[in-house]
Short mmCIF file of C-alpha atoms and ligand atoms in Angstrom, two decimals:
data_model
loop_
_atom_site.label_atom_id
_atom_site.label_comp_id
_atom_site.label_asym_id
_atom_site.label_seq_id
_atom_site.Cartn_x
_atom_site.Cartn_y
_atom_site.Cartn_z
CA MET A 1 -90.66 -32.54 33.74
CA ILE A 2 -92.58 -29.76 32.08
CA LEU A 3 -91.43 -27.24 29.54
CA GLN A 4 -91.85 -24.04 31.50
CA ASN A 5 -89.37 -21.32 32.56
CA TRP A 6 -89.16 -21.30 36.37
CA TRP A 7 -88.59 -17.54 36.50
CA PHE A 8 -91.90 -16.96 34.60
CA THR A 9 -93.55 -19.24 37.25
CA THR A 10 -92.19 -16.94 39.91
CA LEU A 11 -93.89 -13.94 38.22
CA LEU A 12 -97.29 -15.31 39.17
CA GLY A 13 -97.10 -13.45 42.49
CA ILE A 14 -96.33 -10.01 41.12
CA LYS A 15 -98.99 -7.27 40.84
CA GLU A 16 -98.55 -6.05 37.20
CA PRO A 17 -96.49 -8.41 35.06
CA ILE A 18 -97.46 -6.77 31.79
CA ARG A 19 -97.88 -3.18 30.43
CA PRO A 20 -100.24 -2.37 27.57
CA PRO A 21 -98.89 -2.08 24.06
CA LEU A 22 -97.93 1.22 22.38
CA ARG A 23 -101.01 2.86 20.64
CA GLY A 24 -100.88 6.07 18.62
CA HIS A 25 -97.97 8.34 18.03
CA ILE A 26 -95.68 9.76 20.79
CA LYS A 27 -92.63 12.01 20.84
CA THR A 28 -89.72 11.64 23.19
CA ASP A 29 -86.21 12.62 23.85
CA VAL A 30 -84.82 9.14 24.12
CA LEU A 31 -86.37 5.88 22.85
CA ILE A 32 -84.94 2.57 23.97
CA VAL A 33 -85.99 -0.51 22.05
CA GLY A 34 -85.49 -3.74 23.98
CA ALA A 35 -85.93 -4.22 27.75
CA GLY A 36 -83.52 -6.93 28.59
CA VAL A 37 -80.76 -6.05 31.13
CA ALA A 38 -79.04 -3.78 28.51
CA GLY A 39 -82.09 -1.74 27.62
CA LEU A 40 -83.22 -1.51 31.27
CA SER A 41 -79.68 -0.52 32.36
CA ALA A 42 -79.71 2.29 29.77
CA ALA A 43 -83.20 3.50 30.96
CA LEU A 44 -82.15 3.44 34.49
CA CYS A 45 -79.03 5.49 33.78
CA LEU A 46 -81.29 8.21 32.26
CA ILE A 47 -83.40 8.69 35.38
CA GLY A 48 -83.03 12.20 36.75
CA SER A 49 -81.42 13.40 33.56
CA GLY A 50 -84.40 15.61 32.62
CA LYS A 51 -84.89 13.59 29.42
CA LYS A 52 -88.22 12.09 28.55
CA VAL A 53 -87.64 8.35 28.07
CA VAL A 54 -89.84 5.70 26.36
CA LEU A 55 -88.96 1.96 26.54
CA VAL A 56 -90.58 -0.61 24.26
CA ASP A 57 -90.24 -4.26 24.08
CA LYS A 58 -91.89 -6.99 21.89
CA ASN A 59 -92.16 -9.22 24.98
CA ILE A 60 -92.32 -8.27 28.64
CA CYS A 61 -89.35 -6.59 30.35
CA GLY A 62 -86.71 -9.34 30.80
CA GLY A 63 -88.82 -11.72 28.72
CA SER A 64 -86.11 -12.87 26.27
CA SER A 65 -82.54 -14.01 27.14
CA THR A 66 -82.45 -11.99 30.41
CA GLY A 67 -85.45 -13.72 31.88
CA LYS A 68 -84.48 -17.16 30.69
CA SER A 69 -80.91 -16.97 32.04
CA ALA A 70 -79.49 -18.92 35.09
CA GLY A 71 -78.82 -15.61 36.96
CA PHE A 72 -75.13 -16.23 37.63
CA LEU A 73 -73.67 -12.78 38.25
CA THR A 74 -69.97 -13.11 37.60
CA PRO A 75 -67.42 -11.31 35.42
CA ASP A 76 -66.59 -14.70 33.97
CA SER A 77 -69.04 -15.29 31.18
CA GLU A 78 -67.97 -16.98 27.97
CA LEU A 79 -64.40 -15.66 28.13
CA GLU A 80 -62.41 -16.64 31.17
CA LEU A 81 -59.73 -14.32 32.41
CA SER A 82 -56.89 -16.43 30.96
CA GLN A 83 -58.53 -16.20 27.57
CA LEU A 84 -58.89 -12.42 27.88
CA LEU A 85 -55.23 -12.25 28.82
CA ARG A 86 -54.07 -14.27 25.80
CA LYS A 87 -56.24 -12.33 23.46
CA TYR A 88 -55.76 -8.79 24.85
CA GLY A 89 -52.68 -8.68 27.00
CA ILE A 90 -52.73 -7.44 30.61
CA ASN A 91 -54.23 -4.04 29.97
CA GLY A 92 -56.96 -5.32 27.72
CA ALA A 93 -57.86 -8.14 29.96
CA ARG A 94 -58.04 -5.75 32.93
CA ASP A 95 -60.30 -3.42 30.90
CA LEU A 96 -62.67 -6.15 29.77
CA TRP A 97 -62.74 -8.09 33.03
CA GLY A 98 -63.45 -4.67 34.43
CA VAL A 99 -66.39 -4.20 32.19
CA ALA A 100 -68.12 -7.32 33.44
CA ALA A 101 -67.11 -6.78 37.06
CA LYS A 102 -68.60 -3.30 36.75
CA GLY A 103 -71.74 -4.82 35.31
CA VAL A 104 -72.04 -7.13 38.37
CA GLU A 105 -71.41 -4.15 40.66
CA ILE A 106 -74.15 -1.99 38.92
CA MET A 107 -76.66 -4.83 39.20
CA VAL A 108 -76.04 -5.54 42.85
CA ASP A 109 -76.13 -1.73 43.62
CA ASN A 110 -79.46 -1.52 41.84
CA ILE A 111 -80.93 -4.45 43.81
CA GLN A 112 -79.75 -3.02 47.14
CA LYS A 113 -80.58 0.62 46.38
CA HIS A 114 -84.11 -0.04 45.09
CA ARG A 115 -84.76 -3.01 47.36
CA ILE A 116 -85.62 -5.21 44.43
CA GLU A 117 -86.84 -8.69 45.57
CA CYS A 118 -85.12 -10.94 43.21
CA ASP A 119 -83.49 -13.64 45.39
CA LEU A 120 -80.06 -12.10 45.46
CA GLN A 121 -77.73 -14.81 46.74
CA VAL A 122 -74.10 -14.04 47.68
CA GLN A 123 -72.28 -17.10 46.23
CA ASP A 124 -68.60 -17.70 45.47
CA CYS A 125 -67.73 -19.05 41.97
CA LEU A 126 -66.29 -22.51 41.74
CA PHE A 127 -64.73 -23.41 38.36
CA LEU A 128 -64.32 -27.12 38.33
CA GLY A 129 -61.60 -28.84 36.24
CA LYS A 130 -62.30 -32.11 34.51
CA GLY A 131 -59.37 -34.36 33.67
CA ALA A 132 -55.83 -33.30 33.00
CA SER A 133 -56.76 -30.45 30.62
CA GLY A 134 -59.42 -29.18 33.15
CA TRP A 135 -56.66 -29.06 35.78
CA LYS A 136 -54.43 -27.08 33.42
CA ASP A 137 -57.34 -24.62 32.84
CA VAL A 138 -57.73 -24.15 36.57
CA GLN A 139 -54.02 -23.54 36.99
CA GLU A 140 -54.07 -21.03 34.12
CA GLU A 141 -57.02 -19.22 35.61
CA VAL A 142 -55.22 -18.97 39.05
CA GLU A 143 -52.02 -17.66 37.34
CA SER A 144 -54.00 -15.16 35.32
CA ARG A 145 -55.77 -13.88 38.44
CA LYS A 146 -52.43 -13.53 40.16
CA LYS A 147 -51.07 -11.51 37.27
CA LEU A 148 -53.91 -9.12 37.51
CA GLY A 149 -53.69 -9.00 41.24
CA TYR A 150 -57.12 -10.80 41.89
CA SER A 151 -57.29 -13.21 44.75
CA SER A 152 -58.59 -16.79 44.47
CA THR A 153 -58.27 -20.12 46.18
CA ILE A 154 -57.11 -23.24 44.30
CA TYR A 155 -58.15 -26.72 45.27
CA GLU A 156 -56.15 -29.79 44.09
CA GLU A 157 -58.02 -33.00 43.21
CA SER A 158 -57.98 -34.47 46.78
CA GLU A 159 -59.29 -31.09 48.16
CA VAL A 160 -62.23 -30.68 45.85
CA PRO A 161 -64.65 -32.82 48.00
CA SER A 162 -64.23 -30.27 50.75
CA VAL A 163 -66.21 -27.76 48.65
CA ILE A 164 -68.34 -29.94 46.37
CA GLY A 165 -69.80 -33.40 47.08
CA SER A 166 -67.97 -35.15 44.30
CA HIS A 167 -64.73 -37.08 43.85
CA VAL A 168 -64.37 -36.76 40.02
CA TYR A 169 -63.12 -33.27 39.44
CA SER A 170 -59.44 -32.80 38.93
CA GLY A 171 -59.27 -29.43 40.70
CA ALA A 172 -61.04 -26.16 41.17
CA ILE A 173 -60.62 -22.44 41.57
CA ARG A 174 -62.87 -20.41 43.85
CA TYR A 175 -63.28 -16.64 43.99
CA SER A 176 -65.76 -14.17 45.49
CA GLY A 177 -67.58 -11.08 44.45
CA THR A 178 -70.16 -13.14 42.57
CA TYR A 179 -73.87 -13.56 43.07
CA GLY A 180 -77.02 -15.51 41.99
CA VAL A 181 -80.25 -13.71 41.16
CA ASN A 182 -83.74 -14.40 39.76
CA PRO A 183 -83.11 -12.42 36.52
CA LEU A 184 -86.76 -11.96 35.57
CA LEU A 185 -87.79 -10.59 38.96
CA TYR A 186 -84.73 -8.33 38.63
CA ALA A 187 -85.92 -7.11 35.25
CA GLN A 188 -89.49 -6.63 36.58
CA GLY A 189 -88.15 -4.84 39.60
CA ILE A 190 -86.16 -2.39 37.50
CA LYS A 191 -89.25 -1.92 35.27
CA GLN A 192 -91.15 -0.75 38.53
CA VAL A 193 -88.35 1.56 39.38
CA LEU A 194 -88.49 3.08 35.89
CA LEU A 195 -92.30 3.50 35.95
CA ASP A 196 -92.07 5.18 39.39
CA ASN A 197 -89.61 7.66 37.91
CA GLY A 198 -91.65 8.58 34.79
CA THR A 199 -90.23 6.25 32.16
CA GLU A 200 -93.02 5.26 29.83
CA ILE A 201 -92.90 1.52 29.11
CA PHE A 202 -94.79 -0.39 26.49
CA GLU A 203 -94.63 -4.15 26.36
CA SER A 204 -95.87 -6.38 23.57
CA SER A 205 -94.74 -3.80 21.28
CA GLU A 206 -92.32 -4.97 18.59
CA VAL A 207 -90.56 -2.45 16.47
CA LEU A 208 -91.27 -3.58 12.92
CA SER A 209 -89.76 -0.80 10.97
CA TRP A 210 -87.82 2.34 11.26
CA GLU A 211 -87.04 5.44 9.30
CA GLY A 212 -85.19 8.54 10.43
CA HIS A 213 -86.11 9.40 13.98
CA THR A 214 -89.29 7.27 13.95
CA VAL A 215 -89.95 3.70 14.78
CA HIS A 216 -93.15 1.86 14.09
CA THR A 217 -94.89 -0.91 16.04
CA HIS A 218 -98.12 -2.75 15.00
CA LEU A 219 -100.39 -0.10 16.65
CA GLY A 220 -98.15 2.94 17.18
CA SER A 221 -95.03 4.83 16.44
CA VAL A 222 -92.42 6.88 18.36
CA THR A 223 -90.32 9.82 17.22
CA ALA A 224 -87.22 10.42 19.28
CA ASP A 225 -84.18 12.68 19.26
CA LYS A 226 -82.05 9.70 20.19
CA ILE A 227 -82.71 6.01 19.81
CA ILE A 228 -80.93 3.12 21.55
CA PHE A 229 -81.56 -0.33 20.29
CA CYS A 230 -80.71 -3.16 22.88
CA ILE A 231 -82.42 -5.91 21.01
CA ASP A 232 -81.73 -9.62 20.43
CA LYS A 233 -82.10 -11.70 17.28
CA PRO A 234 -82.04 -8.43 15.27
CA LYS A 235 -83.69 -8.61 11.92
CA PRO A 236 -82.10 -7.14 8.73
CA GLU A 237 -85.03 -4.72 8.28
CA ILE A 238 -84.01 -3.03 11.54
CA THR A 239 -80.25 -3.02 11.08
CA LYS A 240 -77.54 -4.37 8.84
CA TYR A 241 -75.54 -4.96 12.08
CA ASN A 242 -77.66 -8.14 12.47
CA GLN A 243 -74.76 -9.60 10.68
CA SER A 244 -72.61 -9.23 13.88
CA VAL A 245 -74.78 -11.62 15.80
CA TYR A 246 -75.63 -15.31 15.94
CA HIS A 247 -76.68 -17.28 18.91
CA ALA A 248 -75.78 -20.23 21.18
CA GLN A 249 -78.39 -22.42 22.76
CA THR A 250 -78.33 -23.63 26.41
CA PHE A 251 -80.77 -25.53 28.57
CA LEU A 252 -81.86 -25.19 32.09
CA SER A 253 -83.82 -27.18 34.66
CA ILE A 254 -84.87 -26.61 38.26
CA SER A 255 -85.37 -29.24 40.93
CA GLU A 256 -87.67 -29.75 43.87
CA PRO A 257 -86.32 -28.06 47.02
CA LEU A 258 -83.41 -29.81 48.73
CA GLY A 259 -83.29 -30.66 52.38
CA ASP A 260 -80.65 -29.06 54.58
CA GLU A 261 -78.66 -32.31 54.94
CA ASP A 262 -78.57 -32.77 51.15
CA ILE A 263 -77.39 -29.15 50.70
CA ALA A 264 -74.58 -29.78 53.24
CA LYS A 265 -73.51 -32.85 51.23
CA LEU A 266 -73.60 -30.99 48.02
CA PHE A 267 -71.95 -27.87 49.21
CA PRO A 268 -69.99 -28.68 52.44
CA GLN A 269 -68.71 -25.14 52.81
CA GLY A 270 -72.07 -23.47 51.77
CA PRO A 271 -73.74 -22.97 48.37
CA MET A 272 -71.52 -21.82 45.44
CA GLN A 273 -72.25 -21.25 41.77
CA CYS A 274 -70.29 -23.87 39.78
CA TRP A 275 -69.48 -24.70 36.28
CA ASP A 276 -66.93 -27.15 34.70
CA SER A 277 -64.13 -26.85 32.17
CA ASP A 278 -65.91 -28.65 29.31
CA LEU A 279 -66.38 -26.76 26.07
CA ILE A 280 -70.15 -27.15 26.46
CA TYR A 281 -69.99 -26.81 30.13
CA THR A 282 -72.40 -27.86 32.84
CA TYR A 283 -73.38 -25.25 35.44
CA PHE A 284 -75.39 -25.31 38.62
CA ARG A 285 -76.28 -23.31 41.73
CA LEU A 286 -78.72 -23.24 44.58
CA THR A 287 -81.65 -20.69 44.52
CA GLY A 288 -82.86 -19.02 47.69
CA THR A 289 -85.85 -21.44 47.70
CA LYS A 290 -83.20 -24.21 47.89
CA ARG A 291 -83.82 -25.58 44.52
CA LEU A 292 -80.95 -26.80 42.40
CA LEU A 293 -80.72 -24.95 39.01
CA VAL A 294 -78.76 -26.96 36.48
CA GLY A 295 -77.75 -25.85 32.96
CA GLY A 296 -75.84 -27.23 29.99
CA GLY A 297 -76.17 -28.29 26.38
CA ASP A 298 -74.58 -30.45 23.76
CA MET A 299 -72.56 -29.98 20.55
CA ILE A 300 -75.50 -30.67 18.15
CA THR A 301 -78.02 -28.23 19.55
CA THR A 302 -75.74 -25.33 20.77
CA TYR A 303 -75.59 -23.71 17.40
CA ALA A 304 -79.00 -24.90 16.15
CA LYS A 305 -80.83 -22.27 14.10
CA ASN A 306 -84.12 -22.59 16.01
CA ASP A 307 -85.26 -23.49 19.53
CA THR A 308 -84.98 -27.14 20.56
CA THR A 309 -87.82 -27.90 22.85
CA THR A 310 -87.24 -31.55 23.75
CA PRO A 311 -86.03 -32.38 27.27
CA ARG A 312 -83.49 -34.82 25.80
CA VAL A 313 -80.46 -32.54 26.14
CA ILE A 314 -81.10 -31.38 29.72
CA ASP A 315 -82.01 -34.85 30.82
CA HIS A 316 -78.61 -35.96 29.66
CA VAL A 317 -76.89 -33.05 31.41
CA ILE A 318 -78.70 -33.92 34.77
CA HIS A 319 -77.95 -37.59 34.36
CA GLU A 320 -74.24 -36.88 33.95
CA LEU A 321 -74.19 -34.48 36.90
CA LYS A 322 -75.88 -37.14 38.99
CA GLU A 323 -73.18 -39.61 38.02
CA LYS A 324 -70.61 -37.04 39.44
CA ILE A 325 -72.47 -36.03 42.55
CA PRO A 326 -74.01 -39.16 44.31
CA SER A 327 -76.02 -37.17 46.93
CA ILE A 328 -78.25 -35.54 44.23
CA ARG A 329 -79.20 -38.86 42.52
CA PRO A 330 -82.69 -39.08 44.14
CA LEU A 331 -83.43 -35.37 43.40
CA ARG A 332 -86.39 -34.82 41.04
CA PHE A 333 -86.31 -31.96 38.39
CA THR A 334 -89.59 -30.43 37.70
CA GLN A 335 -89.29 -27.70 35.04
CA TYR A 336 -86.99 -27.15 32.13
CA TRP A 337 -86.55 -24.53 29.47
CA GLN A 338 -83.92 -23.32 26.97
CA GLY A 339 -82.76 -20.08 25.48
CA ARG A 340 -80.57 -18.80 22.62
CA ILE A 341 -78.04 -16.33 23.75
CA ASP A 342 -77.06 -13.76 21.22
CA MET A 343 -73.32 -13.62 20.64
CA THR A 344 -70.75 -12.11 18.31
CA ARG A 345 -67.94 -14.01 16.60
CA ASP A 346 -65.40 -13.25 19.26
CA LEU A 347 -67.86 -13.28 22.18
CA VAL A 348 -67.31 -9.60 22.89
CA PRO A 349 -70.42 -7.29 22.45
CA THR A 350 -70.92 -5.10 19.39
CA VAL A 351 -71.72 -1.57 20.45
CA LEU A 352 -71.78 1.40 18.04
CA ILE A 353 -73.21 4.64 16.98
CA ASP A 354 -74.78 4.09 13.54
CA PRO A 355 -72.55 6.12 11.19
CA GLU A 356 -75.44 6.80 8.87
CA ARG A 357 -77.85 7.84 11.71
CA PRO A 358 -75.63 9.20 14.50
CA TRP A 359 -78.54 9.68 16.83
CA THR A 360 -78.88 5.95 17.00
CA HIS A 361 -76.92 3.46 19.17
CA PHE A 362 -76.77 -0.24 18.93
CA VAL A 363 -76.01 -2.74 21.81
CA LEU A 364 -75.85 -6.24 20.32
CA GLY A 365 -74.49 -9.63 21.25
CA CYS A 366 -73.92 -9.24 24.97
CA VAL A 367 -72.97 -12.60 26.36
CA GLY A 368 -73.82 -12.27 29.98
CA LEU A 369 -76.08 -10.18 32.21
CA PRO A 370 -73.12 -8.06 33.49
CA TRP A 371 -71.95 -7.32 29.95
CA GLY A 372 -75.48 -6.21 28.96
CA THR A 373 -75.71 -4.04 32.12
CA PHE A 374 -72.42 -2.34 31.54
CA CYS A 375 -73.06 -1.71 27.72
CA GLY A 376 -76.58 -0.37 28.37
CA ASN A 377 -75.25 2.04 31.00
CA PHE A 378 -72.33 3.03 28.80
CA VAL A 379 -74.41 4.03 25.78
CA ALA A 380 -76.93 5.88 27.98
CA GLN A 381 -73.96 7.91 29.46
CA ASN A 382 -72.92 8.64 25.91
CA VAL A 383 -76.38 9.88 25.13
CA LEU A 384 -75.99 12.19 28.05
CA ASP A 385 -72.63 13.40 26.71
CA ASP A 386 -71.00 12.32 29.93
CA GLN A 387 -67.20 12.51 29.29
CA ALA A 388 -66.37 10.47 32.35
CA LEU A 389 -66.06 7.20 30.37
CA ASP A 390 -63.33 6.59 27.99
CA TYR A 391 -65.52 6.35 24.84
CA GLU A 392 -62.82 5.72 22.32
CA LYS A 393 -61.40 2.80 24.22
CA TYR A 394 -64.72 0.95 24.67
CA TYR A 395 -65.95 1.69 21.12
CA ARG A 396 -62.71 0.22 19.82
CA TYR A 397 -63.19 -2.99 21.85
CA PHE A 398 -66.84 -3.23 20.84
CA SER A 399 -66.42 -2.01 17.15
CA PRO A 400 -68.52 -3.73 14.46
CA ASN A 401 -65.40 -3.75 12.36
CA ARG A 402 -63.35 -6.24 14.37
CA LYS A 403 -61.36 -8.85 12.43
CA PHE A 404 -61.98 -12.56 12.85
CA VAL A 405 -60.03 -15.67 11.69
CA ILE A 406 -62.61 -16.56 9.14
CA PRO A 407 -63.84 -13.44 7.35
CA LEU A 408 -67.48 -12.49 7.03
CA TRP A 409 -67.75 -13.17 3.23
CA MET A 410 -66.94 -16.92 3.92
CA GLU A 411 -70.36 -17.14 5.64
CA SER A 412 -72.06 -16.73 2.30
CA ILE A 413 -70.31 -19.90 1.13
CA PHE A 414 -70.21 -22.09 4.16
CA GLY A 415 -73.13 -20.62 6.17
CA LYS A 416 -73.28 -18.44 9.14
CA ARG A 417 -73.70 -21.29 11.58
CA LEU A 418 -70.54 -23.10 10.71
CA VAL A 419 -68.35 -20.05 10.25
CA PHE A 420 -69.64 -18.62 13.63
CA THR A 421 -68.83 -21.90 15.42
CA ILE A 422 -65.21 -21.81 14.13
CA ASN A 423 -64.80 -18.05 14.89
CA ASN A 424 -66.21 -18.66 18.40
CA ALA A 425 -63.86 -21.45 19.11
CA TRP A 426 -60.96 -19.54 17.74
CA ALA A 427 -61.70 -16.44 19.84
CA LYS A 428 -61.92 -18.57 22.94
CA TYR A 429 -58.99 -21.00 22.52
CA ARG A 430 -56.51 -19.55 19.93
CA GLN A 431 -56.94 -15.91 19.18
CA ARG A 432 -53.93 -13.76 19.99
CA ASP A 433 -54.27 -10.06 19.04
CA ALA A 434 -51.31 -7.80 18.47
CA SER A 435 -52.19 -6.06 21.77
CA ALA A 436 -51.48 -9.30 23.49
CA LYS A 437 -47.76 -8.77 23.13
CA SER A 438 -47.95 -5.84 25.55
C1 FAD B 501 -80.68 -20.16 29.09
C2 FAD B 501 -79.75 -19.05 29.32
C3 FAD B 501 -78.93 -19.01 30.44
C4 FAD B 501 -78.10 -17.92 30.60
N1 FAD B 501 -77.42 -17.94 31.83
C5 FAD B 501 -76.72 -16.77 32.09
C6 FAD B 501 -76.16 -16.63 33.44
O1 FAD B 501 -76.28 -17.42 34.28
N2 FAD B 501 -75.42 -15.45 33.64
C7 FAD B 501 -75.27 -14.48 32.72
O2 FAD B 501 -74.64 -13.44 33.04
N3 FAD B 501 -75.86 -14.58 31.51
C8 FAD B 501 -76.63 -15.69 31.16
N4 FAD B 501 -77.21 -15.81 30.00
C9 FAD B 501 -76.91 -14.76 28.99
C10 FAD B 501 -77.77 -13.45 29.33
O3 FAD B 501 -79.07 -13.90 29.52
C11 FAD B 501 -77.71 -12.48 28.19
O4 FAD B 501 -76.38 -12.32 27.82
C12 FAD B 501 -78.33 -11.10 28.51
O5 FAD B 501 -79.55 -11.35 29.07
C13 FAD B 501 -78.36 -10.30 27.30
O6 FAD B 501 -79.16 -9.11 27.66
P1 FAD B 501 -79.62 -8.15 26.57
O7 FAD B 501 -80.40 -7.07 27.22
O8 FAD B 501 -78.52 -7.76 25.65
O9 FAD B 501 -80.59 -9.06 25.73
P2 FAD B 501 -82.08 -9.62 25.89
O10 FAD B 501 -82.30 -9.99 27.30
O11 FAD B 501 -82.23 -10.72 24.92
O12 FAD B 501 -83.02 -8.42 25.63
C14 FAD B 501 -83.29 -7.92 24.34
C15 FAD B 501 -84.75 -7.50 24.35
O13 FAD B 501 -85.07 -6.95 23.05
C16 FAD B 501 -86.39 -7.24 22.72
N5 FAD B 501 -86.64 -7.14 21.31
C17 FAD B 501 -85.97 -7.71 20.29
N6 FAD B 501 -86.27 -7.23 19.12
C18 FAD B 501 -87.22 -6.31 19.29
C19 FAD B 501 -88.00 -5.45 18.53
N7 FAD B 501 -87.81 -5.51 17.17
N8 FAD B 501 -88.85 -4.59 19.06
C20 FAD B 501 -88.99 -4.57 20.41
N9 FAD B 501 -88.22 -5.34 21.23
C21 FAD B 501 -87.37 -6.21 20.79
C22 FAD B 501 -86.57 -8.68 23.24
O14 FAD B 501 -87.95 -9.02 23.43
C23 FAD B 501 -85.77 -8.62 24.49
O15 FAD B 501 -86.56 -8.40 25.69
C24 FAD B 501 -78.13 -16.87 29.75
C25 FAD B 501 -78.83 -16.84 28.61
C26 FAD B 501 -79.71 -17.94 28.39
C27 FAD B 501 -80.64 -17.86 27.18
#
């Protein structure tokens, strides 16, 4: 197995994978820094607005988390509906599930409207319970969906083999409105749409410093009326809001193509995108080229400070999955890669207008392609002064001043990594906000 991102391999066929870096000084109405799904979504929203838009990225468009991701498009990212319900109550859960669902909708609309070739797969979600606690999680998710009026199908232990070729799961919940996508081809497709519509894009252009309305890269600078930062791993020299964000690492691998008989054994009712109820969960789905994409991690490396490049973790994940699903035991996996997903202490993004520089927006810590898509779109609409969205409500959910079980100052004593881990676990499994009483 070689260390190589499969989505980067699929870029080999495209005409222009990289734009030249920024050179010299330019002026613009809106500058977007960061071309992951969030920055791309913001730029797309500004098409036709009459604003001159410049987009810069230190990598290629989609080259960071977006283009490393597994491409599951589902409103369920790190926070399941039952967890949103506990934390925010019915109205809050509806709002925040609605954010991610809207993000999915925007992405699928973009793909269809602009005919982006990015291996869009219509695939139901299948959340697989493991053991007694996993079955409880499945039931809670079904109950939560009922409360909010969302449909789903529940499978008891004996029924699970009718949807997945395994006898070890204790139950499952399935629902639709979810998709799989090649996220790097999606990002590159949006890049082409932007270029066709007059957005200036500079890749290999890291913003190194920033003062007033001007940002500087190695070879150039941009002065803009409005600036939107949609960056990952933010450095303190760019913003003090880098404090809001840490990361979690996850690993992916892709197999050789499966034969039709093997696919039928694995997914008796057709391909689905699956993940299980473990804290560090295993996830898998079939791509359009019939390869099995498998992801997961372990406790030790999830919150590691730097990238872990050994195949050890994903080898273990694959081994465990093969133990559960006998038909995939002979399957060979050919490439693996990893990525660190930026996240906040409570797994909800931080989105703000910088109070000291009100012409500047930040979108940070989006856990999930749909969240990034929604938030990019949201800030761009704000830049356009579109009053259609309920600004106050979303800025409250995404405020940088949210409270966490272990306060920020404790990080200087116990370290960001440990405190973040506890805050993440608290937000996911325990946190109950005042609004949850509603
Ligand atoms: C291995 C892995 C699997 C995942 N699987 C899924 C999945 O299946 N489904 C899902 O919904 N989500 C998944 N995610 C999460 C998802 O990828 C992210 O939540 C999402 O891509 C965040 O988008 P973003 O635009 O906020 O950030 P990013 O995609 O990280 O984009 C930020 C951009 O900013 C640029 N940048 C940073 N600093 C600067 C600077 N100073 N100057 C210029 N540019 C800068 C970076 O180069 C980058 O392109 C996964 C992530 C990983 C790593």
